[in-house]
mmCIF file of C-alpha atoms in Angstrom:
data_model
loop_
_atom_site.group_PDB
_atom_site.id
_atom_site.type_symbol
_atom_site.label_atom_id
_atom_site.label_comp_id
_atom_site.label_asym_id
_atom_site.label_seq_id
_atom_site.Cartn_x
_atom_site.Cartn_y
_atom_site.Cartn_z
ATOM 1 C CA MET A 1 -118.903 74.594 -49.156
ATOM 2 C CA ASP A 2 -117.281 75.452 -52.400
ATOM 3 C CA VAL A 3 -114.853 78.338 -53.135
ATOM 4 C CA ALA A 4 -117.528 80.555 -54.734
ATOM 5 C CA VAL A 5 -119.682 80.449 -51.568
ATOM 6 C CA HIS A 6 -116.593 81.339 -49.417
ATOM 7 C CA ALA A 7 -115.797 84.228 -51.679
ATOM 8 C CA ARG A 8 -119.321 85.527 -51.607
ATOM 9 C CA GLN A 9 -119.411 85.285 -47.777
ATOM 10 C CA ARG A 10 -116.085 87.152 -47.514
ATOM 11 C CA GLN A 11 -117.456 89.941 -49.684
ATOM 12 C CA GLU A 12 -120.545 90.159 -47.409
ATOM 13 C CA LEU A 13 -118.609 90.731 -44.282
ATOM 14 C CA PRO A 14 -118.720 94.493 -43.375
ATOM 15 C CA LYS A 15 -115.578 96.559 -43.531
ATOM 16 C CA ARG A 16 -114.135 97.585 -40.195
ATOM 17 C CA ASP A 17 -114.757 101.368 -39.691
ATOM 18 C CA GLU A 18 -111.783 102.696 -37.692
ATOM 19 C CA SER A 19 -113.621 106.197 -37.269
ATOM 20 C CA ASN A 20 -116.415 104.590 -35.469
ATOM 21 C CA GLN A 21 -115.556 104.150 -31.826
ATOM 22 C CA GLY A 22 -118.839 102.570 -30.846
ATOM 23 C CA TYR A 23 -119.015 99.033 -29.245
ATOM 24 C CA VAL A 24 -121.599 97.526 -31.685
ATOM 25 C CA GLN A 25 -119.936 97.789 -34.973
ATOM 26 C CA PRO A 26 -116.382 96.200 -34.122
ATOM 27 C CA ALA A 27 -118.102 93.472 -32.052
ATOM 28 C CA SER A 28 -120.533 92.475 -34.753
ATOM 29 C CA TRP A 29 -117.769 92.475 -37.319
ATOM 30 C CA LYS A 30 -115.609 90.275 -35.139
ATOM 31 C CA VAL A 31 -118.552 87.996 -34.567
ATOM 32 C CA ARG A 32 -119.430 87.531 -38.299
ATOM 33 C CA ARG A 33 -115.786 87.043 -39.014
ATOM 34 C CA LEU A 34 -115.407 84.127 -36.456
ATOM 35 C CA LEU A 35 -118.632 82.464 -37.570
ATOM 36 C CA LEU A 36 -118.110 82.883 -41.285
ATOM 37 C CA ASP A 37 -114.326 82.179 -41.495
ATOM 38 C CA PRO A 38 -113.784 80.157 -44.516
ATOM 39 C CA ARG A 39 -110.441 78.733 -43.327
ATOM 40 C CA SER A 40 -112.268 76.679 -40.497
ATOM 41 C CA THR A 41 -114.266 74.612 -42.912
ATOM 42 C CA PHE A 42 -113.279 71.444 -44.686
ATOM 43 C CA ALA A 43 -113.963 69.929 -47.976
ATOM 44 C CA GLY A 44 -117.105 67.812 -47.575
ATOM 45 C CA PRO A 45 -120.818 68.253 -47.248
ATOM 46 C CA SER A 46 -122.117 71.639 -46.698
ATOM 47 C CA ALA A 47 -123.059 72.711 -43.091
ATOM 48 C CA LYS A 48 -126.622 72.363 -42.043
ATOM 49 C CA LEU A 49 -126.709 75.594 -40.230
ATOM 50 C CA ARG A 50 -126.707 78.276 -42.930
ATOM 51 C CA TYR A 51 -127.898 81.379 -40.814
ATOM 52 C CA LEU A 52 -126.512 83.039 -37.829
ATOM 53 C CA HIS A 53 -129.844 83.098 -36.070
ATOM 54 C CA GLN A 54 -129.787 79.257 -36.140
ATOM 55 C CA VAL A 55 -126.309 79.338 -34.544
ATOM 56 C CA ARG A 56 -127.471 81.781 -31.871
ATOM 57 C CA GLY A 57 -130.602 79.646 -31.160
ATOM 58 C CA MET A 58 -128.456 76.584 -30.779
ATOM 59 C CA LEU A 59 -126.105 78.246 -28.189
ATOM 60 C CA LEU A 60 -129.049 79.625 -26.265
ATOM 61 C CA CYS A 61 -130.640 76.323 -26.089
ATOM 62 C CA PHE A 62 -127.368 74.820 -25.005
ATOM 63 C CA TYR A 63 -126.863 77.164 -22.100
ATOM 64 C CA VAL A 64 -130.518 78.215 -21.141
ATOM 65 C CA ALA A 65 -132.327 74.938 -21.659
ATOM 66 C CA SER A 66 -129.294 72.860 -20.468
ATOM 67 C CA MET A 67 -130.017 70.350 -23.234
ATOM 68 C CA GLU A 68 -127.915 67.365 -23.884
ATOM 69 C CA ASN A 69 -125.948 67.118 -27.111
ATOM 70 C CA ASN A 70 -127.889 64.305 -28.725
ATOM 71 C CA THR A 71 -131.178 66.310 -28.050
ATOM 72 C CA LEU A 72 -129.727 69.382 -29.762
ATOM 73 C CA CYS A 73 -128.635 67.233 -32.672
ATOM 74 C CA MET A 74 -132.103 65.959 -33.069
ATOM 75 C CA LEU A 75 -133.629 69.463 -32.688
ATOM 76 C CA PHE A 76 -131.350 71.264 -35.169
ATOM 77 C CA GLY A 77 -130.917 68.330 -37.517
ATOM 78 C CA VAL A 78 -126.953 68.272 -37.451
ATOM 79 C CA PRO A 79 -124.502 65.492 -36.765
ATOM 80 C CA PRO A 80 -122.577 65.513 -33.455
ATOM 81 C CA ALA A 81 -119.391 66.784 -35.065
ATOM 82 C CA THR A 82 -121.129 69.736 -36.744
ATOM 83 C CA LEU A 83 -122.851 70.435 -33.334
ATOM 84 C CA ALA A 84 -119.464 70.465 -31.521
ATOM 85 C CA ARG A 85 -117.757 72.715 -34.084
ATOM 86 C CA THR A 86 -120.623 75.090 -34.237
ATOM 87 C CA LEU A 87 -121.004 75.452 -30.405
ATOM 88 C CA ARG A 88 -117.172 75.988 -30.128
ATOM 89 C CA LYS A 89 -117.235 78.749 -32.690
ATOM 90 C CA ALA A 90 -120.395 80.279 -31.359
ATOM 91 C CA GLU A 91 -118.875 80.438 -27.904
ATOM 92 C CA ASP A 92 -115.689 82.088 -29.334
ATOM 93 C CA ALA A 93 -117.894 84.632 -31.053
ATOM 94 C CA LEU A 94 -119.931 85.265 -27.954
ATOM 95 C CA SER A 95 -116.748 85.771 -25.921
ATOM 96 C CA VAL A 96 -115.436 88.273 -28.477
ATOM 97 C CA ALA A 97 -118.735 90.122 -28.590
ATOM 98 C CA LEU A 98 -119.054 90.450 -24.773
ATOM 99 C CA GLN A 99 -115.456 91.377 -24.145
ATOM 100 C CA GLY A 100 -115.426 94.815 -22.456
ATOM 101 C CA TYR A 101 -119.231 94.929 -22.047
ATOM 102 C CA ALA A 102 -119.631 95.753 -18.367
ATOM 103 C CA PRO A 103 -123.092 94.092 -17.747
ATOM 104 C CA ALA A 104 -121.655 90.647 -19.026
ATOM 105 C CA ARG A 105 -118.920 90.597 -16.499
ATOM 106 C CA ILE A 106 -119.099 88.291 -13.391
ATOM 107 C CA ALA A 107 -118.170 90.245 -10.307
ATOM 108 C CA PHE A 108 -118.630 89.707 -6.580
ATOM 109 C CA PRO A 109 -121.015 92.264 -5.005
ATOM 110 C CA SER A 110 -119.804 95.011 -2.823
ATOM 111 C CA PRO A 111 -120.798 95.057 0.799
ATOM 112 C CA SER A 112 -123.619 97.537 0.220
ATOM 113 C CA GLN A 113 -124.892 95.530 -2.677
ATOM 114 C CA GLN A 114 -124.724 92.473 -0.484
ATOM 115 C CA ALA A 115 -126.905 94.183 2.078
ATOM 116 C CA LYS A 116 -129.497 95.111 -0.592
ATOM 117 C CA LEU A 117 -129.523 91.611 -1.963
ATOM 118 C CA ALA A 118 -129.916 90.182 1.584
ATOM 119 C CA LYS A 119 -132.949 92.374 2.205
ATOM 120 C CA LEU A 120 -134.520 91.017 -1.096
ATOM 121 C CA VAL A 121 -134.019 87.463 0.205
ATOM 122 C CA GLU A 122 -135.255 88.291 3.716
ATOM 123 C CA GLY A 123 -138.354 89.950 2.356
ATOM 124 C CA ARG A 124 -139.282 86.751 0.559
ATOM 125 C CA GLU A 125 -138.021 84.177 3.069
ATOM 126 C CA PRO A 126 -137.923 85.883 6.652
ATOM 127 C CA LEU A 127 -135.809 82.834 8.163
ATOM 128 C CA LEU A 128 -132.926 83.393 5.631
ATOM 129 C CA LYS A 129 -130.944 86.291 7.164
ATOM 130 C CA TYR A 130 -127.761 87.591 5.680
ATOM 131 C CA THR A 131 -128.167 85.552 2.547
ATOM 132 C CA PHE A 132 -127.499 87.481 -0.684
ATOM 133 C CA GLY A 133 -127.064 84.585 -3.156
ATOM 134 C CA PHE A 134 -127.522 80.884 -3.995
ATOM 135 C CA ILE A 135 -125.153 78.208 -5.487
ATOM 136 C CA ASP A 136 -126.203 75.775 -8.268
ATOM 137 C CA GLY A 137 -124.007 73.487 -10.410
ATOM 138 C CA LYS A 138 -123.882 71.126 -13.143
ATOM 139 C CA ASN A 139 -122.046 67.889 -13.457
ATOM 140 C CA LEU A 140 -120.304 67.552 -16.825
ATOM 141 C CA ARG A 141 -119.343 63.948 -17.702
ATOM 142 C CA VAL A 142 -115.751 63.598 -18.879
ATOM 143 C CA MET A 143 -113.628 60.698 -20.199
ATOM 144 C CA GLN A 144 -111.767 58.814 -17.489
ATOM 145 C CA PRO A 145 -108.244 60.174 -17.158
ATOM 146 C CA SER A 146 -105.370 57.618 -17.385
ATOM 147 C CA ASN A 147 -103.797 59.179 -14.158
ATOM 148 C CA ALA A 148 -105.192 57.328 -11.137
ATOM 149 C CA ASP A 149 -105.037 60.334 -8.899
ATOM 150 C CA MET A 150 -106.952 62.521 -11.301
ATOM 151 C CA GLN A 151 -109.448 59.817 -11.885
ATOM 152 C CA ASN A 152 -109.942 59.516 -8.044
ATOM 153 C CA ALA A 153 -110.373 63.282 -7.726
ATOM 154 C CA MET A 154 -113.044 63.445 -10.478
ATOM 155 C CA TYR A 155 -114.927 60.154 -9.624
ATOM 156 C CA ASN A 156 -118.420 60.688 -8.249
ATOM 157 C CA GLY A 157 -119.480 57.434 -6.346
ATOM 158 C CA TRP A 158 -123.048 58.504 -6.146
ATOM 159 C CA LEU A 159 -123.438 58.920 -9.854
ATOM 160 C CA HIS A 160 -121.022 56.000 -10.719
ATOM 161 C CA SER A 161 -119.047 58.082 -13.328
ATOM 162 C CA VAL A 162 -116.277 60.608 -13.821
ATOM 163 C CA PHE A 163 -117.525 64.282 -13.681
ATOM 164 C CA VAL A 164 -116.216 67.802 -13.549
ATOM 165 C CA THR A 165 -118.630 69.817 -11.580
ATOM 166 C CA GLY A 166 -119.293 73.475 -12.656
ATOM 167 C CA THR A 167 -120.553 75.639 -9.788
ATOM 168 C CA ILE A 168 -122.309 78.967 -10.347
ATOM 169 C CA CYS A 169 -123.335 81.438 -7.691
ATOM 170 C CA PHE A 170 -126.479 83.543 -8.265
ATOM 171 C CA ALA A 171 -127.370 86.766 -6.624
ATOM 172 C CA ALA A 172 -130.933 87.223 -5.300
ATOM 173 C CA ASP A 173 -131.746 89.425 -8.360
ATOM 174 C CA GLY A 174 -130.713 86.707 -10.739
ATOM 175 C CA CYS A 175 -127.220 87.929 -11.792
ATOM 176 C CA ILE A 176 -124.372 85.573 -11.769
ATOM 177 C CA ILE A 177 -121.638 86.595 -9.158
#
């Protein structure tokens, strides 16, 4: 992108209103600032993703549909470097936007909530008593570490490669705990 485009984007950023103590305005200002920061670009061809809704769509596809990076590249028509850079910036922006937002936090349920969730599970599956959540995971392929002990810790013999496993626990109502 050229300098004129960066100057125009900078002018389009909303000014931060210190008198507004609401959650939405500062978060959206920070998100737009992170995604449209001209210092993070480089001299070269312009980015293919020109609108914020495209970035949001890419991030949602990455998380919700569990798409591979090459599939996302084909779907959005971007090279792998642009995809990686855009996902990193979008994740940073999402983290800033959700900071301090109570429904977005991950927390272990209280004993009373566990009992309510266990009743939900038992109502659907009577043989599963005292079960309030379920665990799921995703294997993320990584480069082989040079340290033999680390490589041994991450090697998955069944899948014949080196992985880091991400595990998520879901409550019976679908929330991540």
